[in-house]
Structures are given as structure tokens and as C-alpha cells.
PDB file of C-alpha atoms in Angstrom:
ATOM      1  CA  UNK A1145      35.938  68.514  69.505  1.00 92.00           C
ATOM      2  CA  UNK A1146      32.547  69.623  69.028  1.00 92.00           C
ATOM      3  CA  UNK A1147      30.255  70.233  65.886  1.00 90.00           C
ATOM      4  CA  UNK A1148      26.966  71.562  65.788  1.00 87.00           C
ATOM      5  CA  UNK A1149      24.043  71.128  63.183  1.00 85.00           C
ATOM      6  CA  UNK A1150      21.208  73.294  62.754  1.00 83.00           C
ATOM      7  CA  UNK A1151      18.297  71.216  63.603  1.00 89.00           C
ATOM      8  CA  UNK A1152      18.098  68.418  66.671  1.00 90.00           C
ATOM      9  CA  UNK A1153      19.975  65.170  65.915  1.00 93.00           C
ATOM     10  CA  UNK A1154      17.330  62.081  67.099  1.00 92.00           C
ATOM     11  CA  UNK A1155      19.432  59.390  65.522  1.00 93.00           C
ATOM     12  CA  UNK A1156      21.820  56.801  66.960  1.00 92.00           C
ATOM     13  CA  UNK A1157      25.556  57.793  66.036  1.00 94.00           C
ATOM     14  CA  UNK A1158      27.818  54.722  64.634  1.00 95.00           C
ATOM     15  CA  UNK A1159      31.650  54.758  64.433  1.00 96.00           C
ATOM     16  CA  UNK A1160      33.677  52.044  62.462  1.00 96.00           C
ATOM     17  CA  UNK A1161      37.301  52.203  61.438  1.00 96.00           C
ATOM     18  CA  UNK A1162      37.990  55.590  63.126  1.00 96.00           C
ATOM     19  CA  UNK A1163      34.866  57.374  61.547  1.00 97.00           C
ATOM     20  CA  UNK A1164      32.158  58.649  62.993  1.00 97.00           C
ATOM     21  CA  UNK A1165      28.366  58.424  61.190  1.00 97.00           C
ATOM     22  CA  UNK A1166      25.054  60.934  61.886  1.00 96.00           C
ATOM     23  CA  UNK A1167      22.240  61.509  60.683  1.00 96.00           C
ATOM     24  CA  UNK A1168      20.684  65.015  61.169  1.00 94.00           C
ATOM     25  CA  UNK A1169      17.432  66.554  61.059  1.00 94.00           C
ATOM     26  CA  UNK A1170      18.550  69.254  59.107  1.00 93.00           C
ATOM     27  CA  UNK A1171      18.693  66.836  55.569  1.00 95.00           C
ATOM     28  CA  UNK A1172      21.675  65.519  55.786  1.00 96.00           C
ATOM     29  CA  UNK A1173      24.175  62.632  56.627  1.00 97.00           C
ATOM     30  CA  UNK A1174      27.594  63.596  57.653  1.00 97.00           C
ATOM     31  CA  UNK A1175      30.566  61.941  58.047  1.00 97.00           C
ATOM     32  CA  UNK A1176      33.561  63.089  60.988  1.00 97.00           C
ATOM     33  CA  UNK A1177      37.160  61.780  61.812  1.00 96.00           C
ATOM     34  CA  UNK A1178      36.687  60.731  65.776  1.00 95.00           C
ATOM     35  CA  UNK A1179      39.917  61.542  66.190  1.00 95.00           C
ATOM     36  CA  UNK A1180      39.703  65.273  64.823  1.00 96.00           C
ATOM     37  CA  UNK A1181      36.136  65.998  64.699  1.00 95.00           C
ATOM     38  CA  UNK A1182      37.081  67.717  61.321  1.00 96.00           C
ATOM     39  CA  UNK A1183      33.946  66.760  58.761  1.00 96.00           C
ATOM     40  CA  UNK A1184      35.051  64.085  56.014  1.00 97.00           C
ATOM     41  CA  UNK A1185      31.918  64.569  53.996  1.00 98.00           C
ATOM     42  CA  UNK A1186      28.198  65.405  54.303  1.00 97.00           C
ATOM     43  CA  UNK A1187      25.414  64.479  52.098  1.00 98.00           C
ATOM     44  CA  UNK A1188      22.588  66.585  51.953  1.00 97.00           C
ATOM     45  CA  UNK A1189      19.040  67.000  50.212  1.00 97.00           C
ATOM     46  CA  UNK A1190      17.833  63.772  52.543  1.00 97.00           C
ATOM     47  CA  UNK A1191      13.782  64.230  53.008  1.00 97.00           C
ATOM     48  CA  UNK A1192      12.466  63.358  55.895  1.00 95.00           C
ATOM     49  CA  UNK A1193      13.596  63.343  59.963  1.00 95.00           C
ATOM     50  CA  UNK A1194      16.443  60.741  60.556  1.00 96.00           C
ATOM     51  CA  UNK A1195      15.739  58.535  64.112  1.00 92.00           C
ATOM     52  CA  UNK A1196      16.970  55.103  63.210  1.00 92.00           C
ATOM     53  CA  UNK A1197      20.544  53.847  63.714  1.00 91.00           C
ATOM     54  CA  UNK A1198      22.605  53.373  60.495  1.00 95.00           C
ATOM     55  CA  UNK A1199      23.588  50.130  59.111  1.00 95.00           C
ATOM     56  CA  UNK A1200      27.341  49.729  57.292  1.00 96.00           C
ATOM     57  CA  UNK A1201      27.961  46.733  54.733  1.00 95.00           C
ATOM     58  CA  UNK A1202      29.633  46.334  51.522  1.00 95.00           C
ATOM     59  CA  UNK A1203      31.221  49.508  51.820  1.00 96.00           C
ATOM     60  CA  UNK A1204      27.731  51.515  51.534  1.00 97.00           C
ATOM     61  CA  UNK A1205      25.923  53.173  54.717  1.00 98.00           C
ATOM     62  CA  UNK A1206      22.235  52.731  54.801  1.00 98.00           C
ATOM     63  CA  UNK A1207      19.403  54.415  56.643  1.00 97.00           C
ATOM     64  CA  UNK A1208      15.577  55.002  56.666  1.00 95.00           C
ATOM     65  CA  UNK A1209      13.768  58.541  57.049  1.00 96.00           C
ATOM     66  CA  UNK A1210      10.347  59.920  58.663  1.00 94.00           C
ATOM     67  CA  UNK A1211       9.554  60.575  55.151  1.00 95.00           C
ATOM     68  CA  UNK A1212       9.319  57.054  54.208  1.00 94.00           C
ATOM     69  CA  UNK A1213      12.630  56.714  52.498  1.00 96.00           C
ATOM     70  CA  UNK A1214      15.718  54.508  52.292  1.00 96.00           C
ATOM     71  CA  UNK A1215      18.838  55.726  51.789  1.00 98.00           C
ATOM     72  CA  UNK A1216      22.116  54.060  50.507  1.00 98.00           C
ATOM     73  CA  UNK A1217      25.680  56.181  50.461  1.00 98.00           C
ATOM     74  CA  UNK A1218      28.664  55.524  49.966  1.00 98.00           C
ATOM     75  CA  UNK A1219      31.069  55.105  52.636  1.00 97.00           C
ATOM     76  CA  UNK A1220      33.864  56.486  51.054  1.00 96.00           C
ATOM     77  CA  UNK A1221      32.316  60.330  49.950  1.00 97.00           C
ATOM     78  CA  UNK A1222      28.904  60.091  51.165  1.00 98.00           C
ATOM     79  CA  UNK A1223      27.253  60.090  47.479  1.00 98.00           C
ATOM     80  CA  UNK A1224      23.788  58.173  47.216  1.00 98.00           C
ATOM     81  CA  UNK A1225      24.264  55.044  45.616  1.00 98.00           C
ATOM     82  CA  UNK A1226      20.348  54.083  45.532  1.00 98.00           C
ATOM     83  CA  UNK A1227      17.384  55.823  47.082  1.00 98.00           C
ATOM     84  CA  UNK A1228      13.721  53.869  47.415  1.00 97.00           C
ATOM     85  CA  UNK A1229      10.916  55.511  48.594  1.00 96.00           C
ATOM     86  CA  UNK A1230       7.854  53.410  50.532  1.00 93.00           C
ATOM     87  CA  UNK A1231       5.627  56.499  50.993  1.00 85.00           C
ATOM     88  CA  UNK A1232       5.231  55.043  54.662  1.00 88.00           C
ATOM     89  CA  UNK A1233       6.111  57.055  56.986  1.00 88.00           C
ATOM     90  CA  UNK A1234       6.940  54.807  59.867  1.00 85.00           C
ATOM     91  CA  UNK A1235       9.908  53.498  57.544  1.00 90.00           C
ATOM     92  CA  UNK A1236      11.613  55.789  59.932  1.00 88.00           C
ATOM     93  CA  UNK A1237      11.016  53.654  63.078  1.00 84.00           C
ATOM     94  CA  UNK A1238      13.139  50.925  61.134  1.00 86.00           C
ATOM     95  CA  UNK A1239      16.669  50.451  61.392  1.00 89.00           C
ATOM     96  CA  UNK A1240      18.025  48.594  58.624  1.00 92.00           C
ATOM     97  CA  UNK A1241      18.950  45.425  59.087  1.00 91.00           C
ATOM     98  CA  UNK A1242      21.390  43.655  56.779  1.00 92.00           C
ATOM     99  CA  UNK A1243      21.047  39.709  56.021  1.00 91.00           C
ATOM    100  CA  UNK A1244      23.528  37.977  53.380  1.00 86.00           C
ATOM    101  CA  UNK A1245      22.825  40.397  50.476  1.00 89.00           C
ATOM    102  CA  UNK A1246      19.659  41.911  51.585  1.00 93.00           C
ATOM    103  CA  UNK A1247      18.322  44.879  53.544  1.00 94.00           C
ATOM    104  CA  UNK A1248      15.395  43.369  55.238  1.00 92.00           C
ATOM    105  CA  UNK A1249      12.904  46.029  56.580  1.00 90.00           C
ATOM    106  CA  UNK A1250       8.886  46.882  57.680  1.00 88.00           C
ATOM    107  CA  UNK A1251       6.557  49.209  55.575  1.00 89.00           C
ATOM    108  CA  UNK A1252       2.879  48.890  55.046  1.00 88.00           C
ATOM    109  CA  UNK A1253       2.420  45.837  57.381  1.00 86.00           C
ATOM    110  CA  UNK A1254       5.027  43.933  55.090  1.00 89.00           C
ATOM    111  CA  UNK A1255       8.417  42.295  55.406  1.00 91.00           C
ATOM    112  CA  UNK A1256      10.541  44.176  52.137  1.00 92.00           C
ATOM    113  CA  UNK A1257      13.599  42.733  51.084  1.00 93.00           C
ATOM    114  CA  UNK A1258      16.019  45.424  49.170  1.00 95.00           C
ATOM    115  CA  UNK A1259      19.076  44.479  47.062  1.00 95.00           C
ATOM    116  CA  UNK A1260      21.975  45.741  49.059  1.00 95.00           C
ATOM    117  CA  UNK A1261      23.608  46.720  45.834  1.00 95.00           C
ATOM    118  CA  UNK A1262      20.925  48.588  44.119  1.00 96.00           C
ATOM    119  CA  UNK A1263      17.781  48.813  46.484  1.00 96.00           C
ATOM    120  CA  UNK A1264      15.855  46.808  44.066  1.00 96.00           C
ATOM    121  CA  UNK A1265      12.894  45.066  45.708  1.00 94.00           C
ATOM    122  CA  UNK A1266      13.784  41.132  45.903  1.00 93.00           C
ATOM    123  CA  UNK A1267      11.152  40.280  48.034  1.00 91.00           C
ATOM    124  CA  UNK A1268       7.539  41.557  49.499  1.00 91.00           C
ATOM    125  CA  UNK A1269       5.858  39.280  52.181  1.00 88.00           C
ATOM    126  CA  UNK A1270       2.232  38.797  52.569  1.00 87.00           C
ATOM    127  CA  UNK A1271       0.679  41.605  55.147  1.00 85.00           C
ATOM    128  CA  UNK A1272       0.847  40.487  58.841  1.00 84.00           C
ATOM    129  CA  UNK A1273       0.871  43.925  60.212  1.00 81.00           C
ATOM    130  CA  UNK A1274       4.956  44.249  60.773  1.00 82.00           C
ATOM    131  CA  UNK A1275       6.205  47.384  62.296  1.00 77.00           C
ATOM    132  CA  UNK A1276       9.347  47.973  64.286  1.00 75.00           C
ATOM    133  CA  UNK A1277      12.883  47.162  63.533  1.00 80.00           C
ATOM    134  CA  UNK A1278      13.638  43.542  62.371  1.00 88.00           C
ATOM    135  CA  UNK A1279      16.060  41.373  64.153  1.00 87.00           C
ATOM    136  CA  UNK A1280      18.268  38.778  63.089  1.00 89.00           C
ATOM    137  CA  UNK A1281      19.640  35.595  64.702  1.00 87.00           C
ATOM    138  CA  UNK A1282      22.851  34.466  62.920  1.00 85.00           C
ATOM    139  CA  UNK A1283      22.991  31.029  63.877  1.00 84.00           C
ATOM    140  CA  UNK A1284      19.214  30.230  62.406  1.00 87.00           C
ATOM    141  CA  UNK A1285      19.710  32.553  59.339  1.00 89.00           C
ATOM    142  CA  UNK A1286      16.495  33.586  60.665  1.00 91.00           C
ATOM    143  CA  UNK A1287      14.864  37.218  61.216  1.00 91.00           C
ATOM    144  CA  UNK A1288      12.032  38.234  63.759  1.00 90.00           C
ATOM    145  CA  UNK A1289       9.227  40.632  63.574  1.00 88.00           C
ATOM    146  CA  UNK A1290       6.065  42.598  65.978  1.00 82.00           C
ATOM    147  CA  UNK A1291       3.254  42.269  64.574  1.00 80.00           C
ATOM    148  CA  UNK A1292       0.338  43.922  66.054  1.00 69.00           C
ATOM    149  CA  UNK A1293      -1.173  43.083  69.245  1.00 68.00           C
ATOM    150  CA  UNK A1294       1.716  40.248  70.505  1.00 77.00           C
ATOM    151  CA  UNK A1295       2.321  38.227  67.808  1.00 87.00           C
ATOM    152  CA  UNK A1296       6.030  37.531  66.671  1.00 89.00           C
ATOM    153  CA  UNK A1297       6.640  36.473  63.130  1.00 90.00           C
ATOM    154  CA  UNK A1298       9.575  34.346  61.526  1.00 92.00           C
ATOM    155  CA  UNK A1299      11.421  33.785  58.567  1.00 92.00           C
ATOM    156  CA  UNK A1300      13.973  31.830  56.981  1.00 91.00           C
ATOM    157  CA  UNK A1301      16.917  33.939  55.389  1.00 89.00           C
ATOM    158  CA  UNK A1302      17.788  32.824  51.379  1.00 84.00           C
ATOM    159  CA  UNK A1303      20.035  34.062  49.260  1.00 79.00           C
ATOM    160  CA  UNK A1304      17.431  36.330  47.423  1.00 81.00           C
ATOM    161  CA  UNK A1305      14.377  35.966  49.136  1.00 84.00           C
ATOM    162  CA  UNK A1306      12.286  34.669  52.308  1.00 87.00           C
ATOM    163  CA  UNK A1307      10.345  32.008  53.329  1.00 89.00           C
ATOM    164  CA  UNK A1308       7.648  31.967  56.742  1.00 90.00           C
ATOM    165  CA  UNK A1309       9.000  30.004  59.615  1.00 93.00           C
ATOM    166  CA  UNK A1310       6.695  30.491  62.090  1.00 93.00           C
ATOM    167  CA  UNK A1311       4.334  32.418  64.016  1.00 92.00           C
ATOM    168  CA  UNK A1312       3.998  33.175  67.635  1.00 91.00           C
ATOM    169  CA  UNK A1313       1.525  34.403  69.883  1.00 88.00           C
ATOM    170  CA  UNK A1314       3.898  35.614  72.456  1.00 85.00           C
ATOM    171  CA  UNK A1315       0.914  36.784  75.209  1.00 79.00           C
ATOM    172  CA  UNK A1316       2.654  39.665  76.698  1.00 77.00           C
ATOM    173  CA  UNK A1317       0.450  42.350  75.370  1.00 69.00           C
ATOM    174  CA  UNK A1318       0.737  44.819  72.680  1.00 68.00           C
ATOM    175  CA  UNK A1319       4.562  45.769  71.560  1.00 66.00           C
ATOM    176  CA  UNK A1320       5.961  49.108  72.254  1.00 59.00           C
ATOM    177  CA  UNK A1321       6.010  50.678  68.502  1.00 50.00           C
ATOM    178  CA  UNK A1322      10.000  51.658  68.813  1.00 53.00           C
ATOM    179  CA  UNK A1323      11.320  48.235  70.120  1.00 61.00           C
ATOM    180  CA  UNK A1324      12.553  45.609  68.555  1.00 69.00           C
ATOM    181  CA  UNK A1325      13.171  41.604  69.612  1.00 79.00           C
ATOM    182  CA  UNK A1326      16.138  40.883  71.631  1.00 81.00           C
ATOM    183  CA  UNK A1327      18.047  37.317  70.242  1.00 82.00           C
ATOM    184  CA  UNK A1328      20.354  35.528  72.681  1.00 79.00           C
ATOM    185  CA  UNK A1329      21.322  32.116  70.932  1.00 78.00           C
ATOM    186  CA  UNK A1330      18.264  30.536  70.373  1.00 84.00           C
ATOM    187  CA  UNK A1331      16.043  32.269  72.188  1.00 88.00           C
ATOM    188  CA  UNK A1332      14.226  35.889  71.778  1.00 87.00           C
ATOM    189  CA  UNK A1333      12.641  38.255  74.310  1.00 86.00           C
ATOM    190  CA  UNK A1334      10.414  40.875  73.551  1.00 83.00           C
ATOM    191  CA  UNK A1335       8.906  43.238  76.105  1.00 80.00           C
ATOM    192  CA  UNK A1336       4.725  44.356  76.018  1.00 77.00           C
ATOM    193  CA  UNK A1337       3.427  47.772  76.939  1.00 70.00           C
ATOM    194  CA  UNK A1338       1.982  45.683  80.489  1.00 75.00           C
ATOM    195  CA  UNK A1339       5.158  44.972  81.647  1.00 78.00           C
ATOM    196  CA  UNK A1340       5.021  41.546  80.463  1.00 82.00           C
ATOM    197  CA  UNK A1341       8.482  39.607  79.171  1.00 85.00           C
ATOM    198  CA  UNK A1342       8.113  36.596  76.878  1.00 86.00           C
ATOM    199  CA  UNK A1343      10.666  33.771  75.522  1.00 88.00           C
ATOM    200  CA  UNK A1344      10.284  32.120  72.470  1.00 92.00           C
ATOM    201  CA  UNK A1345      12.372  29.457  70.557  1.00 92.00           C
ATOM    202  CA  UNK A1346      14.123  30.988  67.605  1.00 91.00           C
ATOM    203  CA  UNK A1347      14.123  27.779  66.146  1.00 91.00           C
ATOM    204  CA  UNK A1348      10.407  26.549  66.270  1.00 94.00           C
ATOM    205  CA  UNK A1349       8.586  29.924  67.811  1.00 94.00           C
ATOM    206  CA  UNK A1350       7.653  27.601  70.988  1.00 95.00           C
ATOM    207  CA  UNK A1351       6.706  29.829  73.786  1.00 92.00           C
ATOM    208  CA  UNK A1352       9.553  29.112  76.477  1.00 91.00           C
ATOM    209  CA  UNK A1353       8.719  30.916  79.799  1.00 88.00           C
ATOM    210  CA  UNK A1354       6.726  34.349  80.778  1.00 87.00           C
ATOM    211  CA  UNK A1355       7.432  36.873  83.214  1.00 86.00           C
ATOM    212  CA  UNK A1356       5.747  39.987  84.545  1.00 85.00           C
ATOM    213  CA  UNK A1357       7.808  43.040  85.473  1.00 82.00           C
ATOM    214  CA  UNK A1358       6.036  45.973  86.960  1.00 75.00           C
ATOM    215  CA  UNK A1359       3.575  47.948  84.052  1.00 69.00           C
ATOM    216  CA  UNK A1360       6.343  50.073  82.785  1.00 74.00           C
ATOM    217  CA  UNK A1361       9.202  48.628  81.085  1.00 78.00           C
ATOM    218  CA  UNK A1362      11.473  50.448  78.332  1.00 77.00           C
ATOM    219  CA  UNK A1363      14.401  48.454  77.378  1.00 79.00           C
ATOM    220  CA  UNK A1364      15.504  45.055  77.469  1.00 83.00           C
ATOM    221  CA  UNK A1365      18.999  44.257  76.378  1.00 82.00           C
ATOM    222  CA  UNK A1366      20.563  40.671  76.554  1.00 79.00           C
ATOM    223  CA  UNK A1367      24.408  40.434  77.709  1.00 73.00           C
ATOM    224  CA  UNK A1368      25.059  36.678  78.540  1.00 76.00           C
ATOM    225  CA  UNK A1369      23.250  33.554  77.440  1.00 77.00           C
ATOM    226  CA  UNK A1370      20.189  33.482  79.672  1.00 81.00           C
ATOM    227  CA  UNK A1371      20.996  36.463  81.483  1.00 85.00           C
ATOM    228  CA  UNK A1372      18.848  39.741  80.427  1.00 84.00           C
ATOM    229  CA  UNK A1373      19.220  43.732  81.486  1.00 88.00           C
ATOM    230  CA  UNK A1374      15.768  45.837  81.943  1.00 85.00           C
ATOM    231  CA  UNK A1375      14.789  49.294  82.420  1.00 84.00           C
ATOM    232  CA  UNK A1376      11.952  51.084  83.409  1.00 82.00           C
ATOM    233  CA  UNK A1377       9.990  54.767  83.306  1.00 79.00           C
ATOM    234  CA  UNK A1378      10.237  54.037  87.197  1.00 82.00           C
ATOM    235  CA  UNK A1379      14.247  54.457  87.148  1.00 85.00           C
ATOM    236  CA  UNK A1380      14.734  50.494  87.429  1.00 87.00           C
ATOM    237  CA  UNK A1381      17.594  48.839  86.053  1.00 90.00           C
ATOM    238  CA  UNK A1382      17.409  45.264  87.081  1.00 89.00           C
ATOM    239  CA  UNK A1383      19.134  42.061  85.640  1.00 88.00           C
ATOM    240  CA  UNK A1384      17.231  38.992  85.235  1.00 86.00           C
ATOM    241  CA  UNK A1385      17.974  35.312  85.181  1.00 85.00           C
ATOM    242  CA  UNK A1386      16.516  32.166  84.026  1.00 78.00           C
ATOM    243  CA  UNK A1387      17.403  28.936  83.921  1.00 70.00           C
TER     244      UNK A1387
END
């Protein structure tokens, strides 16, 4: 089956439980059967361009927008639950990330914690120049953060707010803007614009081990526990080990 929109679509597609989820540059957020490809619902009026990859929990599908927004729907028809609106634009580089009842996420140089219920604001850090999608290490209950230049930022998950962890100067060189920290166990990789890869403890931001790469890394994606797949612009795909 096929179905076509009538602007580009420059977000990542999700399926769970036989659905498939898109967002689509032509304001809205549709909903298909993967099996059928026939539409379930689509919600439309959404401002701004949709690039990030959805997030599903507690039955509501969340999202961010070029135009600063975040959007909560309902999985079942598509209807917006809650709307918030950061009037910063690169909101749209963030993919929502979900942690116990929150929807942690970076605007104006800030961590922002949203109620997952009713996208009121539980928490606001101090500025430390955030951007990028957050990640999230289970085992800690911790999330991770870019900063500008190449410093990583921790903090410690609560039930309704946040607390600092730690801090990290990674030394790998600026962060690539539409990255975001790789977590295997306890330890998290990120990737600068020089080709340089960097380690760090999750659980006390030590730096662990460095390694250079070429000057033109893209990806790096963690399969195995100490065991790490690159790309680069050069056409690379290598695997890397380290003991």
C-alpha cells in the first residue's frame, strides 16, 4: 500500500501494536493500519515542520514542531490532549523523551520537564546551553544532554522533578546539532564534528577512554555492551570495540 501527503515527510515513522505513526509537513499527524495502509485518523492544524521521531506512553503520542511546539494526541483518534508552545524554534530538533511521568526536553538552553498528562511545566533547569535530543539511561534513572562546545550534562530522574548529577567536559569537539548521546549500560558515547568519540561514566560523568575516527563522522549507534556501529560522509560503516 502506498499513501501520499502533500508536502515532504522529514520525520521518523513509528509503528506499535499494528499501527503505523507520521508526522507530515503538510500540518498534520496521521495515523495508518500497517497491515492495510487504510488511514485510521489524522490530526491536522499542527504549526510548524515535523522532523523529530514520535514518542508513545500512557496511551497519548507526543511530538515537537519547527515552530517551537509540543504536541500531545491521543492514540486512540488522534485528538490533542495538550499543546505547549516554547516559541523556540529548535524544539523541533528534540525528540521527546519520556521518563517516569515526565516528558523531558531542550528549549532556550534549558532542560523542561512537561507533565505527561497535561503538558504542565514541572520543572525548568538553570541555562547550560542544552540543545539536541535528551537521552535516558534506565538503570541510573538518569538523562544526558550537549551542551555547547563538548560538554555533557547529567541529571537525576524524580518523580516530579530533576536534580544535577554531573558535568562533563567530554573533549571531542563541538556536538553535531541533530545528535544525541548514545547509552550502553553505564557508559555513553557521543560523537564531535572532528571526528572525535568520547566515553563517559553514566554514573559519575568520569571521562573513560577517547578515540579519533577520521574528521567526518555521522552516526554512532551502540548494539552490544562495549561494542559500537559508526558511519561516515565518506561511506564508512565500521564497528568498534573496546575493552
Amino acid at each position: 500500500w502506498k499513501s501520499t501527503t502533500k508536502q515532504p515527510i522529514t520525520s521518523t515513522p513509528i509503528v506499535e501494536n499494528g499501527v503505523l505513526y507520521v508526522g507530515c509537513n503538510d500540518g498534520s499527524f496521521k495515523a495508518f493500519d500497517l497491515a492495510t495502509g487504510n488511514m485510521k485518523w489524522e490530526t491536522t492544524g499542527i504549526v510548524g515542520n515535523i522532523d523529530c521521531k514520535a514518542t508513545i506512553s500512557q496511551n497519548k503520542i507526543f511530538f515537537t514542531t519547527w515552530a517551537g511546539m509540543i504536541y500531545g494526541l491521543n492514540l486512540a483518534d488522534g485528538t490533542i490532549a495538550w499543546q505547549y508552545q516554547f516559541n523556540d524554534n529548535t524544539v523541533g530538533m528534540n525528540n521527546p523523551t519520556v521518563v517516569n511521568n515526565m516528558i523531558v526536553l531542550n528549549a532556550h538552553g534549558k532542560i523542561h520537564a512537561l507533565d505527561v498528562k497535561d503538558g504542565n511545566v514541572m520543572y525548568t533547569s538553570e541555562s547550560i546551553q542544552a540543545k539536541g535530543t535528551i537521552a535516558y539511561n534506565e538503570q541510573s534513572n538518569t538523562i544526558v544532554t550537549y551542551s555547547t562546545a563538548d560538554t555533557l550534562y547529567a541529571y537525576q530522574c524524580q518523580t516530579t522533578t530533576l536534580s544535577k548529577k554531573w558535568m562533563c567536559n567530554t573533549q571531542c569537539g563541538e556536538f553535531k546539532n541533530n545528535d544525541q548521546p548514545t547509552v550502553n549500560d553505564d557508559v555513553i558515547v557521543v560523537s564531535g564534528k572532528n571526528g572525535e568519540l568520547s566515553a563517559v561514566n553514566v554514573t559519575d560523568g568520569s571521562l573513560l577512554w577517547r578515540h579519533k575516527y577520521g574528521n567526518c563522522l555521522t552516526h554512532v549507534t551502540s548494539f552490544a555492551k562495549n561494542k559500537w556501529v559508526i558511519t561516515t560522509s565518506n561511506g564508512d560503516v565500521a564497528m568498534l570495540s573496546f575493552e
